[in-house]
mmCIF file of C-alpha atoms in Angstrom:
data_model
loop_
_atom_site.group_PDB
_atom_site.id
_atom_site.type_symbol
_atom_site.label_atom_id
_atom_site.label_comp_id
_atom_site.label_asym_id
_atom_site.label_seq_id
_atom_site.Cartn_x
_atom_site.Cartn_y
_atom_site.Cartn_z
ATOM 1 C CA UNK T 27 36.511 -44.913 -7.993
ATOM 2 C CA UNK T 28 35.417 -48.100 -9.773
ATOM 3 C CA UNK T 29 34.151 -47.998 -13.393
ATOM 4 C CA UNK T 30 33.351 -50.638 -15.765
ATOM 5 C CA UNK T 31 32.571 -50.783 -19.480
ATOM 6 C CA UNK T 32 31.462 -53.849 -21.328
ATOM 7 C CA UNK T 33 31.067 -52.340 -24.692
ATOM 8 C CA UNK T 34 32.858 -53.132 -27.967
ATOM 9 C CA UNK T 35 31.999 -52.389 -31.596
ATOM 10 C CA UNK T 36 32.175 -49.033 -33.342
ATOM 11 C CA UNK T 37 34.820 -46.392 -32.623
ATOM 12 C CA UNK T 38 32.691 -44.340 -30.366
ATOM 13 C CA UNK T 39 30.311 -46.581 -28.351
ATOM 14 C CA UNK T 40 32.037 -45.910 -25.077
ATOM 15 C CA UNK T 41 31.702 -43.036 -22.647
ATOM 16 C CA UNK T 42 34.865 -41.080 -21.895
ATOM 17 C CA UNK T 43 35.872 -37.689 -20.289
ATOM 18 C CA UNK T 44 38.245 -35.158 -21.524
ATOM 19 C CA UNK T 45 39.691 -32.268 -19.629
ATOM 20 C CA UNK T 46 39.409 -28.724 -20.892
ATOM 21 C CA UNK T 47 40.750 -26.467 -18.301
ATOM 22 C CA UNK T 48 38.205 -23.795 -17.527
ATOM 23 C CA UNK T 49 40.959 -21.221 -16.880
ATOM 24 C CA UNK T 50 43.046 -21.567 -20.024
ATOM 25 C CA UNK T 51 40.921 -23.758 -22.253
ATOM 26 C CA UNK T 52 43.846 -26.303 -22.632
ATOM 27 C CA UNK T 53 43.422 -30.097 -22.699
ATOM 28 C CA UNK T 54 46.330 -32.048 -21.512
ATOM 29 C CA UNK T 55 45.162 -35.159 -23.489
ATOM 30 C CA UNK T 56 44.124 -33.426 -26.824
ATOM 31 C CA UNK T 57 46.910 -31.749 -28.802
ATOM 32 C CA UNK T 58 45.854 -28.461 -30.187
ATOM 33 C CA UNK T 59 46.022 -27.221 -33.772
ATOM 34 C CA UNK T 60 47.783 -23.884 -33.820
ATOM 35 C CA UNK T 61 47.541 -21.016 -36.122
ATOM 36 C CA UNK T 62 50.364 -18.649 -36.163
ATOM 37 C CA UNK T 63 50.321 -15.202 -37.727
ATOM 38 C CA UNK T 64 52.593 -16.140 -40.667
ATOM 39 C CA UNK T 65 50.103 -18.782 -41.704
ATOM 40 C CA UNK T 66 46.983 -16.688 -41.345
ATOM 41 C CA UNK T 67 48.195 -13.252 -42.336
ATOM 42 C CA UNK T 68 46.202 -13.112 -45.489
ATOM 43 C CA UNK T 69 42.837 -13.217 -43.674
ATOM 44 C CA UNK T 70 43.492 -9.690 -42.285
ATOM 45 C CA UNK T 71 42.735 -6.664 -44.307
ATOM 46 C CA UNK T 72 46.305 -5.414 -44.184
ATOM 47 C CA UNK T 73 48.805 -8.291 -44.705
ATOM 48 C CA UNK T 74 51.624 -5.868 -44.972
ATOM 49 C CA UNK T 75 51.003 -4.755 -41.417
ATOM 50 C CA UNK T 76 51.267 -8.433 -40.476
ATOM 51 C CA UNK T 77 54.576 -8.635 -42.288
ATOM 52 C CA UNK T 78 55.835 -5.676 -40.084
ATOM 53 C CA UNK T 79 55.009 -7.844 -36.912
ATOM 54 C CA UNK T 80 56.499 -10.857 -38.490
ATOM 55 C CA UNK T 81 59.857 -9.141 -38.912
ATOM 56 C CA UNK T 82 60.148 -9.357 -35.107
ATOM 57 C CA UNK T 83 58.063 -12.566 -34.091
ATOM 58 C CA UNK T 84 55.487 -14.971 -35.355
ATOM 59 C CA UNK T 85 52.797 -14.881 -32.555
ATOM 60 C CA UNK T 86 50.272 -17.492 -32.056
ATOM 61 C CA UNK T 87 46.859 -16.079 -33.133
ATOM 62 C CA UNK T 88 44.685 -18.907 -32.201
ATOM 63 C CA UNK T 89 44.494 -22.645 -31.257
ATOM 64 C CA UNK T 90 41.822 -25.247 -30.684
ATOM 65 C CA UNK T 91 41.502 -28.551 -28.959
ATOM 66 C CA UNK T 92 39.174 -31.077 -30.558
ATOM 67 C CA UNK T 93 38.459 -34.766 -30.643
ATOM 68 C CA UNK T 94 38.379 -37.308 -33.459
ATOM 69 C CA UNK T 95 34.693 -38.116 -33.358
ATOM 70 C CA UNK T 96 33.593 -40.098 -36.334
ATOM 71 C CA UNK T 97 31.250 -38.242 -38.851
ATOM 72 C CA UNK T 98 27.948 -39.623 -37.763
ATOM 73 C CA UNK T 99 24.733 -37.484 -37.619
ATOM 74 C CA UNK T 100 23.898 -38.919 -34.252
ATOM 75 C CA UNK T 101 27.225 -37.897 -32.727
ATOM 76 C CA UNK T 102 28.628 -34.741 -31.338
ATOM 77 C CA UNK T 103 32.131 -33.113 -31.741
ATOM 78 C CA UNK T 104 33.357 -30.785 -29.001
ATOM 79 C CA UNK T 105 36.345 -29.028 -27.775
ATOM 80 C CA UNK T 106 37.783 -25.559 -26.929
ATOM 81 C CA UNK T 107 38.772 -22.558 -29.059
ATOM 82 C CA UNK T 108 41.333 -20.296 -27.821
ATOM 83 C CA UNK T 109 41.900 -16.951 -29.683
ATOM 84 C CA UNK T 110 44.763 -14.662 -28.230
ATOM 85 C CA UNK T 111 44.626 -10.986 -27.787
ATOM 86 C CA UNK T 112 46.232 -8.780 -30.462
ATOM 87 C CA UNK T 113 45.663 -6.716 -33.515
ATOM 88 C CA UNK T 114 46.888 -6.343 -37.026
ATOM 89 C CA UNK T 115 46.512 -2.642 -38.123
ATOM 90 C CA UNK T 116 43.615 -2.309 -35.765
ATOM 91 C CA UNK T 117 41.806 -5.516 -36.766
ATOM 92 C CA UNK T 118 41.395 -7.928 -33.869
ATOM 93 C CA UNK T 119 43.003 -11.466 -33.916
ATOM 94 C CA UNK T 120 40.443 -13.914 -34.989
ATOM 95 C CA UNK T 121 39.968 -17.417 -36.372
ATOM 96 C CA UNK T 122 39.753 -18.097 -40.034
ATOM 97 C CA UNK T 123 36.074 -19.053 -39.743
ATOM 98 C CA UNK T 124 34.295 -21.733 -41.474
ATOM 99 C CA UNK T 125 31.115 -22.782 -42.926
ATOM 100 C CA UNK T 126 29.760 -26.401 -42.195
ATOM 101 C CA UNK T 127 29.970 -28.604 -45.210
ATOM 102 C CA UNK T 128 26.496 -29.697 -44.221
ATOM 103 C CA UNK T 129 25.195 -26.171 -44.191
ATOM 104 C CA UNK T 130 21.882 -27.092 -42.315
ATOM 105 C CA UNK T 131 23.694 -27.749 -39.007
ATOM 106 C CA UNK T 132 24.031 -25.345 -36.045
ATOM 107 C CA UNK T 133 26.865 -24.908 -33.559
ATOM 108 C CA UNK T 134 26.836 -23.754 -29.939
ATOM 109 C CA UNK T 135 29.865 -21.959 -28.258
ATOM 110 C CA UNK T 136 29.909 -21.361 -24.592
ATOM 111 C CA UNK T 137 32.379 -18.623 -23.452
ATOM 112 C CA UNK T 138 34.481 -19.613 -20.500
ATOM 113 C CA UNK T 139 37.146 -16.775 -20.403
ATOM 114 C CA UNK T 140 37.879 -13.449 -22.091
ATOM 115 C CA UNK T 141 35.768 -10.997 -24.146
ATOM 116 C CA UNK T 142 35.141 -11.695 -27.813
ATOM 117 C CA UNK T 143 32.612 -11.630 -30.681
ATOM 118 C CA UNK T 144 31.139 -14.321 -32.885
ATOM 119 C CA UNK T 145 30.801 -12.981 -36.470
ATOM 120 C CA UNK T 146 28.349 -14.925 -38.547
ATOM 121 C CA UNK T 147 27.276 -14.836 -42.144
ATOM 122 C CA UNK T 148 25.012 -16.852 -44.450
ATOM 123 C CA UNK T 149 25.835 -17.651 -48.064
ATOM 124 C CA UNK T 150 23.116 -15.254 -48.972
ATOM 125 C CA UNK T 151 25.047 -12.459 -47.200
ATOM 126 C CA UNK T 152 22.830 -12.167 -44.045
ATOM 127 C CA UNK T 153 25.155 -11.520 -41.141
ATOM 128 C CA UNK T 154 25.036 -11.201 -37.372
ATOM 129 C CA UNK T 155 27.683 -10.467 -34.702
ATOM 130 C CA UNK T 156 27.294 -11.432 -31.033
ATOM 131 C CA UNK T 157 29.334 -10.239 -28.098
ATOM 132 C CA UNK T 158 30.521 -12.931 -25.705
ATOM 133 C CA UNK T 159 31.722 -12.707 -22.095
ATOM 134 C CA UNK T 160 32.250 -15.584 -19.560
ATOM 135 C CA UNK T 161 28.979 -17.558 -18.996
ATOM 136 C CA UNK T 162 27.470 -16.344 -22.384
ATOM 137 C CA UNK T 163 26.522 -19.212 -24.810
ATOM 138 C CA UNK T 164 25.970 -18.148 -28.452
ATOM 139 C CA UNK T 165 23.659 -20.261 -30.814
ATOM 140 C CA UNK T 166 25.114 -20.125 -34.390
ATOM 141 C CA UNK T 167 22.190 -20.860 -36.665
ATOM 142 C CA UNK T 168 22.170 -23.427 -39.390
ATOM 143 C CA UNK T 169 23.799 -22.048 -42.614
ATOM 144 C CA UNK T 170 25.921 -19.393 -40.864
ATOM 145 C CA UNK T 171 29.722 -19.478 -41.344
ATOM 146 C CA UNK T 172 31.199 -18.047 -38.178
ATOM 147 C CA UNK T 173 34.492 -16.701 -36.785
ATOM 148 C CA UNK T 174 35.700 -16.037 -33.337
ATOM 149 C CA UNK T 175 37.174 -12.529 -32.622
ATOM 150 C CA UNK T 176 39.042 -11.575 -29.421
ATOM 151 C CA UNK T 177 38.208 -7.951 -28.630
ATOM 152 C CA UNK T 178 39.630 -8.115 -25.033
ATOM 153 C CA UNK T 179 43.003 -8.100 -23.453
ATOM 154 C CA UNK T 180 43.122 -11.692 -22.439
ATOM 155 C CA UNK T 181 42.627 -15.018 -24.268
ATOM 156 C CA UNK T 182 39.099 -15.473 -25.692
ATOM 157 C CA UNK T 183 38.133 -19.078 -24.807
ATOM 158 C CA UNK T 184 34.928 -20.962 -25.717
ATOM 159 C CA UNK T 185 33.803 -24.523 -25.344
ATOM 160 C CA UNK T 186 32.064 -25.540 -28.539
ATOM 161 C CA UNK T 187 29.787 -28.466 -29.701
ATOM 162 C CA UNK T 188 28.453 -29.400 -33.230
ATOM 163 C CA UNK T 189 26.961 -32.376 -35.010
ATOM 164 C CA UNK T 190 30.011 -34.636 -35.724
ATOM 165 C CA UNK T 191 29.191 -35.030 -39.462
ATOM 166 C CA UNK T 192 28.853 -31.312 -39.999
ATOM 167 C CA UNK T 193 32.272 -31.009 -41.644
ATOM 168 C CA UNK T 194 34.210 -27.739 -42.143
ATOM 169 C CA UNK T 195 34.418 -25.614 -45.234
ATOM 170 C CA UNK T 196 37.237 -23.134 -44.792
ATOM 171 C CA UNK T 197 37.782 -22.277 -48.437
ATOM 172 C CA UNK T 198 34.712 -20.169 -49.036
ATOM 173 C CA UNK T 199 35.757 -17.743 -46.457
ATOM 174 C CA UNK T 200 39.523 -17.896 -47.527
ATOM 175 C CA UNK T 201 38.465 -16.808 -50.990
ATOM 176 C CA UNK T 202 35.777 -14.214 -50.113
ATOM 177 C CA UNK T 203 36.243 -13.084 -46.547
ATOM 178 C CA UNK T 204 33.418 -11.973 -44.297
ATOM 179 C CA UNK T 205 31.218 -8.947 -45.340
ATOM 180 C CA UNK T 206 32.039 -7.404 -42.036
ATOM 181 C CA UNK T 207 35.264 -7.107 -39.940
ATOM 182 C CA UNK T 208 35.762 -5.789 -36.353
ATOM 183 C CA UNK T 209 38.317 -3.254 -35.765
ATOM 184 C CA UNK T 210 39.478 -0.774 -32.933
ATOM 185 C CA UNK T 211 38.796 2.773 -34.232
ATOM 186 C CA UNK T 212 39.336 5.717 -31.987
ATOM 187 C CA UNK T 213 39.541 3.365 -28.986
ATOM 188 C CA UNK T 214 36.171 1.814 -29.771
ATOM 189 C CA UNK T 215 35.354 -1.797 -30.901
ATOM 190 C CA UNK T 216 33.572 -1.164 -34.234
ATOM 191 C CA UNK T 217 32.059 -3.248 -36.930
ATOM 192 C CA UNK T 218 32.704 -1.995 -40.371
ATOM 193 C CA UNK T 219 32.340 -3.228 -44.088
ATOM 194 C CA UNK T 220 35.192 -5.436 -45.125
ATOM 195 C CA UNK T 221 36.974 -3.420 -47.941
ATOM 196 C CA UNK T 222 38.527 -6.640 -49.363
ATOM 197 C CA UNK T 223 35.280 -8.556 -49.554
ATOM 198 C CA UNK T 224 34.794 -10.313 -52.969
ATOM 199 C CA UNK W 25 28.234 -2.407 -29.673
ATOM 200 C CA UNK W 26 26.366 -2.325 -33.000
ATOM 201 C CA UNK W 27 24.836 -5.593 -34.256
ATOM 202 C CA UNK W 28 22.402 -6.089 -36.986
ATOM 203 C CA UNK W 29 20.314 -8.991 -38.290
ATOM 204 C CA UNK W 30 18.523 -9.100 -41.525
ATOM 205 C CA UNK W 31 16.984 -12.532 -41.042
ATOM 206 C CA UNK W 32 13.410 -13.642 -41.006
ATOM 207 C CA UNK W 33 11.618 -17.050 -41.565
ATOM 208 C CA UNK W 34 11.786 -20.088 -39.319
ATOM 209 C CA UNK W 35 11.825 -19.822 -35.436
ATOM 210 C CA UNK W 36 15.493 -20.355 -34.986
ATOM 211 C CA UNK W 37 17.266 -18.809 -37.983
ATOM 212 C CA UNK W 38 18.693 -15.954 -35.846
ATOM 213 C CA UNK W 39 21.756 -15.980 -33.640
ATOM 214 C CA UNK W 40 21.285 -15.150 -30.013
ATOM 215 C CA UNK W 41 23.259 -15.423 -26.753
ATOM 216 C CA UNK W 42 22.048 -16.775 -23.417
ATOM 217 C CA UNK W 43 23.964 -16.299 -20.100
ATOM 218 C CA UNK W 44 24.428 -19.403 -17.989
ATOM 219 C CA UNK W 45 26.447 -18.145 -14.998
ATOM 220 C CA UNK W 46 29.764 -20.069 -14.614
ATOM 221 C CA UNK W 47 29.609 -19.915 -10.814
ATOM 222 C CA UNK W 48 26.008 -21.170 -10.186
ATOM 223 C CA UNK W 49 24.775 -22.320 -13.516
ATOM 224 C CA UNK W 50 21.736 -20.075 -13.516
ATOM 225 C CA UNK W 51 20.378 -18.245 -16.466
ATOM 226 C CA UNK W 52 18.549 -15.012 -15.690
ATOM 227 C CA UNK W 53 16.551 -15.327 -18.901
ATOM 228 C CA UNK W 54 15.616 -18.934 -19.004
ATOM 229 C CA UNK W 55 13.371 -20.106 -16.130
ATOM 230 C CA UNK W 56 14.517 -23.458 -14.752
ATOM 231 C CA UNK W 57 12.572 -26.637 -14.334
ATOM 232 C CA UNK W 58 12.840 -27.619 -10.596
ATOM 233 C CA UNK W 59 12.535 -31.060 -9.200
ATOM 234 C CA UNK W 60 11.886 -31.096 -5.398
ATOM 235 C CA UNK W 61 12.251 -34.191 -3.255
ATOM 236 C CA UNK W 62 8.513 -34.818 -2.919
ATOM 237 C CA UNK W 63 8.219 -35.104 -6.619
ATOM 238 C CA UNK W 64 11.227 -37.537 -7.123
ATOM 239 C CA UNK W 65 11.389 -39.524 -3.981
ATOM 240 C CA UNK W 66 10.452 -42.753 -5.765
ATOM 241 C CA UNK W 67 13.718 -42.676 -7.779
ATOM 242 C CA UNK W 68 15.627 -43.384 -4.587
ATOM 243 C CA UNK W 69 15.977 -46.895 -3.356
ATOM 244 C CA UNK W 70 14.607 -45.973 0.144
ATOM 245 C CA UNK W 71 11.485 -43.571 -0.451
ATOM 246 C CA UNK W 72 10.597 -44.126 3.339
ATOM 247 C CA UNK W 73 13.890 -42.343 4.132
ATOM 248 C CA UNK W 74 12.930 -39.572 1.786
ATOM 249 C CA UNK W 75 9.559 -39.284 3.569
ATOM 250 C CA UNK W 76 11.367 -38.720 6.958
ATOM 251 C CA UNK W 77 13.212 -35.771 5.352
ATOM 252 C CA UNK W 78 10.024 -34.489 3.957
ATOM 253 C CA UNK W 79 8.368 -34.241 7.434
ATOM 254 C CA UNK W 80 10.694 -31.281 8.048
ATOM 255 C CA UNK W 81 11.378 -29.798 4.505
ATOM 256 C CA UNK W 82 11.041 -30.483 0.817
ATOM 257 C CA UNK W 83 14.503 -29.691 -0.578
ATOM 258 C CA UNK W 84 15.304 -28.849 -4.117
ATOM 259 C CA UNK W 85 17.118 -31.976 -5.579
ATOM 260 C CA UNK W 86 17.984 -30.506 -8.894
ATOM 261 C CA UNK W 87 17.038 -28.001 -11.590
ATOM 262 C CA UNK W 88 17.878 -27.329 -15.186
ATOM 263 C CA UNK W 89 17.822 -24.312 -17.484
ATOM 264 C CA UNK W 90 17.157 -24.955 -21.118
ATOM 265 C CA UNK W 91 15.930 -23.489 -24.362
ATOM 266 C CA UNK W 92 12.936 -24.047 -26.572
ATOM 267 C CA UNK W 93 14.866 -25.175 -29.674
ATOM 268 C CA UNK W 94 12.674 -26.618 -32.340
ATOM 269 C CA UNK W 95 13.108 -30.419 -32.969
ATOM 270 C CA UNK W 96 15.300 -30.307 -35.982
ATOM 271 C CA UNK W 97 18.117 -32.807 -36.580
ATOM 272 C CA UNK W 98 20.292 -29.931 -37.758
ATOM 273 C CA UNK W 99 19.751 -28.035 -34.602
ATOM 274 C CA UNK W 100 21.303 -28.190 -31.034
ATOM 275 C CA UNK W 101 19.704 -27.811 -27.685
ATOM 276 C CA UNK W 102 21.738 -26.607 -24.616
ATOM 277 C CA UNK W 103 21.516 -25.470 -21.212
ATOM 278 C CA UNK W 104 22.624 -26.047 -17.725
ATOM 279 C CA UNK W 105 21.876 -28.790 -15.077
ATOM 280 C CA UNK W 106 22.363 -28.210 -11.458
ATOM 281 C CA UNK W 107 22.136 -30.987 -8.990
ATOM 282 C CA UNK W 108 22.300 -30.086 -5.359
ATOM 283 C CA UNK W 109 24.380 -31.925 -2.604
ATOM 284 C CA UNK W 110 22.477 -34.255 -0.459
ATOM 285 C CA UNK W 111 21.647 -37.887 0.326
ATOM 286 C CA UNK W 112 18.657 -40.100 0.964
ATOM 287 C CA UNK W 113 19.624 -43.014 3.091
ATOM 288 C CA UNK W 114 23.206 -42.787 1.632
ATOM 289 C CA UNK W 115 22.201 -42.459 -1.923
ATOM 290 C CA UNK W 116 23.295 -39.201 -3.514
ATOM 291 C CA UNK W 117 20.986 -36.635 -4.933
ATOM 292 C CA UNK W 118 20.744 -37.098 -8.642
ATOM 293 C CA UNK W 119 18.574 -36.419 -11.771
ATOM 294 C CA UNK W 120 15.778 -38.650 -12.873
ATOM 295 C CA UNK W 121 17.894 -39.611 -15.879
ATOM 296 C CA UNK W 122 16.579 -40.233 -19.442
ATOM 297 C CA UNK W 123 17.046 -41.940 -22.638
ATOM 298 C CA UNK W 124 16.805 -39.963 -25.883
ATOM 299 C CA UNK W 125 13.685 -40.872 -27.827
ATOM 300 C CA UNK W 126 15.984 -40.937 -30.914
ATOM 301 C CA UNK W 127 18.250 -43.562 -29.216
ATOM 302 C CA UNK W 128 21.137 -43.072 -31.671
ATOM 303 C CA UNK W 129 21.958 -39.496 -30.605
ATOM 304 C CA UNK W 130 24.788 -38.572 -28.147
ATOM 305 C CA UNK W 131 25.020 -35.952 -25.511
ATOM 306 C CA UNK W 132 27.879 -33.887 -24.103
ATOM 307 C CA UNK W 133 28.082 -32.478 -20.618
ATOM 308 C CA UNK W 134 30.897 -30.050 -19.663
ATOM 309 C CA UNK W 135 31.288 -29.799 -15.884
ATOM 310 C CA UNK W 136 31.740 -26.100 -14.637
ATOM 311 C CA UNK W 137 31.215 -26.497 -10.932
ATOM 312 C CA UNK W 138 31.238 -29.268 -8.267
ATOM 313 C CA UNK W 139 31.927 -33.018 -8.192
ATOM 314 C CA UNK W 140 29.598 -35.515 -9.683
ATOM 315 C CA UNK W 141 29.208 -38.574 -11.736
ATOM 316 C CA UNK W 142 27.461 -39.404 -14.962
ATOM 317 C CA UNK W 143 25.670 -42.798 -14.795
ATOM 318 C CA UNK W 144 25.052 -44.302 -18.089
ATOM 319 C CA UNK W 145 23.188 -47.393 -19.265
ATOM 320 C CA UNK W 146 22.105 -48.876 -22.567
ATOM 321 C CA UNK W 147 18.848 -50.719 -23.315
ATOM 322 C CA UNK W 148 20.942 -54.001 -23.457
ATOM 323 C CA UNK W 149 22.192 -53.305 -19.845
ATOM 324 C CA UNK W 150 25.727 -52.175 -20.631
ATOM 325 C CA UNK W 151 26.623 -49.460 -18.259
ATOM 326 C CA UNK W 152 29.294 -47.019 -17.496
ATOM 327 C CA UNK W 153 29.916 -44.311 -14.844
ATOM 328 C CA UNK W 154 32.283 -41.332 -15.373
ATOM 329 C CA UNK W 155 33.493 -38.974 -12.529
ATOM 330 C CA UNK W 156 33.108 -35.269 -13.343
ATOM 331 C CA UNK W 157 35.049 -32.272 -11.887
ATOM 332 C CA UNK W 158 35.286 -28.642 -13.290
ATOM 333 C CA UNK W 159 36.719 -28.657 -16.767
ATOM 334 C CA UNK W 160 35.855 -32.280 -17.472
ATOM 335 C CA UNK W 161 33.540 -32.923 -20.398
ATOM 336 C CA UNK W 162 31.854 -36.343 -20.567
ATOM 337 C CA UNK W 163 30.800 -37.801 -23.995
ATOM 338 C CA UNK W 164 27.546 -39.806 -23.385
ATOM 339 C CA UNK W 165 27.382 -42.227 -26.420
ATOM 340 C CA UNK W 166 24.447 -42.931 -28.527
ATOM 341 C CA UNK W 167 21.931 -45.335 -27.006
ATOM 342 C CA UNK W 168 22.935 -44.635 -23.382
ATOM 343 C CA UNK W 169 20.417 -43.326 -20.894
ATOM 344 C CA UNK W 170 22.202 -40.981 -18.421
ATOM 345 C CA UNK W 171 21.758 -39.471 -15.033
ATOM 346 C CA UNK W 172 23.728 -36.782 -13.164
ATOM 347 C CA UNK W 173 24.761 -37.658 -9.577
ATOM 348 C CA UNK W 174 26.250 -35.140 -7.005
ATOM 349 C CA UNK W 175 28.890 -36.957 -4.956
ATOM 350 C CA UNK W 176 30.297 -33.662 -3.532
ATOM 351 C CA UNK W 177 29.383 -31.018 -0.961
ATOM 352 C CA UNK W 178 28.423 -28.177 -3.352
ATOM 353 C CA UNK W 179 26.129 -28.012 -6.406
ATOM 354 C CA UNK W 180 27.184 -30.144 -9.274
ATOM 355 C CA UNK W 181 26.732 -28.053 -12.414
ATOM 356 C CA UNK W 182 27.203 -28.931 -16.077
ATOM 357 C CA UNK W 183 26.590 -27.289 -19.460
ATOM 358 C CA UNK W 184 25.076 -29.727 -21.766
ATOM 359 C CA UNK W 185 24.448 -29.913 -25.571
ATOM 360 C CA UNK W 186 22.392 -32.439 -27.645
ATOM 361 C CA UNK W 187 20.770 -32.797 -31.113
ATOM 362 C CA UNK W 188 17.591 -30.755 -30.813
ATOM 363 C CA UNK W 189 15.260 -33.485 -32.110
ATOM 364 C CA UNK W 190 16.760 -36.169 -29.716
ATOM 365 C CA UNK W 191 13.799 -36.007 -27.385
ATOM 366 C CA UNK W 192 13.517 -37.311 -23.891
ATOM 367 C CA UNK W 193 12.325 -40.599 -22.654
ATOM 368 C CA UNK W 194 11.920 -40.493 -18.873
ATOM 369 C CA UNK W 195 9.433 -43.256 -18.432
ATOM 370 C CA UNK W 196 11.821 -46.225 -19.033
ATOM 371 C CA UNK W 197 14.049 -45.222 -16.218
ATOM 372 C CA UNK W 198 11.003 -44.290 -13.997
ATOM 373 C CA UNK W 199 9.810 -47.897 -14.423
ATOM 374 C CA UNK W 200 12.952 -49.796 -14.289
ATOM 375 C CA UNK W 201 15.626 -47.636 -12.650
ATOM 376 C CA UNK W 202 19.335 -47.938 -13.467
ATOM 377 C CA UNK W 203 21.109 -51.224 -12.943
ATOM 378 C CA UNK W 204 23.697 -49.371 -10.691
ATOM 379 C CA UNK W 205 23.359 -46.776 -8.024
ATOM 380 C CA UNK W 206 25.875 -44.651 -6.225
ATOM 381 C CA UNK W 207 26.020 -44.474 -2.473
ATOM 382 C CA UNK W 208 28.188 -43.312 0.388
ATOM 383 C CA UNK W 209 29.273 -46.403 2.291
ATOM 384 C CA UNK W 210 31.716 -46.330 5.084
ATOM 385 C CA UNK W 211 32.568 -42.678 4.061
ATOM 386 C CA UNK W 212 33.493 -43.966 0.444
ATOM 387 C CA UNK W 213 31.668 -43.193 -2.833
ATOM 388 C CA UNK W 214 30.651 -46.629 -4.106
ATOM 389 C CA UNK W 215 28.738 -48.009 -7.106
ATOM 390 C CA UNK W 216 26.529 -50.895 -6.150
ATOM 391 C CA UNK W 217 23.790 -52.956 -7.778
ATOM 392 C CA UNK W 218 20.345 -51.333 -7.565
ATOM 393 C CA UNK W 219 18.356 -53.655 -5.307
ATOM 394 C CA UNK W 220 15.069 -52.368 -6.875
ATOM 395 C CA UNK W 221 16.239 -52.729 -10.518
ATOM 396 C CA UNK W 222 13.356 -54.349 -12.601
#
């Protein structure tokens, strides 16, 4: 099919398409950033339980595909997030989670596969947690750090979009954790206080 | 599953989820805006051909589900666009198309069903057209008006996201049209000059 572009100038003044497979979330053109258990074990309440898993294997906890969109307030960054099923001492596999460096920017996640939760928390300690299944979009309000958590048996996959200049602050959550964590307890998915929250 | 929010204040400081069905694009909670042929026949090159269809029926050309997100540069609006299959004198069913009132804002469309094209055009007359199939996301650059076109046999459905204050300018395209249109010609999908472009 014929297409034509006559643009030149800044990095991102041309239209383009990117494939993010609806079944597995993968993009053949955009390499993913992968987080294996050994690199993220400290985000779990019980890192010693993670060490026991790591004696046998170093599973992939999550990965995400994204684009190098320049940091411009008129632009949008987008991609897919894939969190694998699994638990560390009952605590479900999850992403590190992040605030936006520009706190007053929202984010949208559209669930395309799996069963998960979006845990959210503001710097003032307000929190919310929303359940996601395929077809559900979650609106993450401005100011809310957020983390994807897989509470199902298959990969939990979302398509995400945020303002391209929002930026990522991972350090606040690495240092403090979230107020709440999600665990399987007596066979039920349960939100409990994070005993390690600082 | 327990959830808790402790927020109050502005209209949109709470997280929420909305279902946009991945098979048909419909949202049970968000009523859609519907565009029937009688209301949009003038966007086609041959409105007389549309009149001949309208003697028998007034088909739904497209609809979209969206949210009432307040116009804030840190917020995102999102929803689904559903363009039905069909043609008027060979020209495929499509949306009216729009520029953003804040021209310097991009948009992202993620195709979840069907086969379509995103036609794009800047105020300076630069244009681009990108083909979409399920799993493909199209980046619509800042400054580019854009229109969804269904070139397949089933509904063409996308999940879209844009900065909540971007605004919609429909009038420019209503008055001028796009430089290019997409038609079926000798059984092939073809991009041609719009003979009615002003």
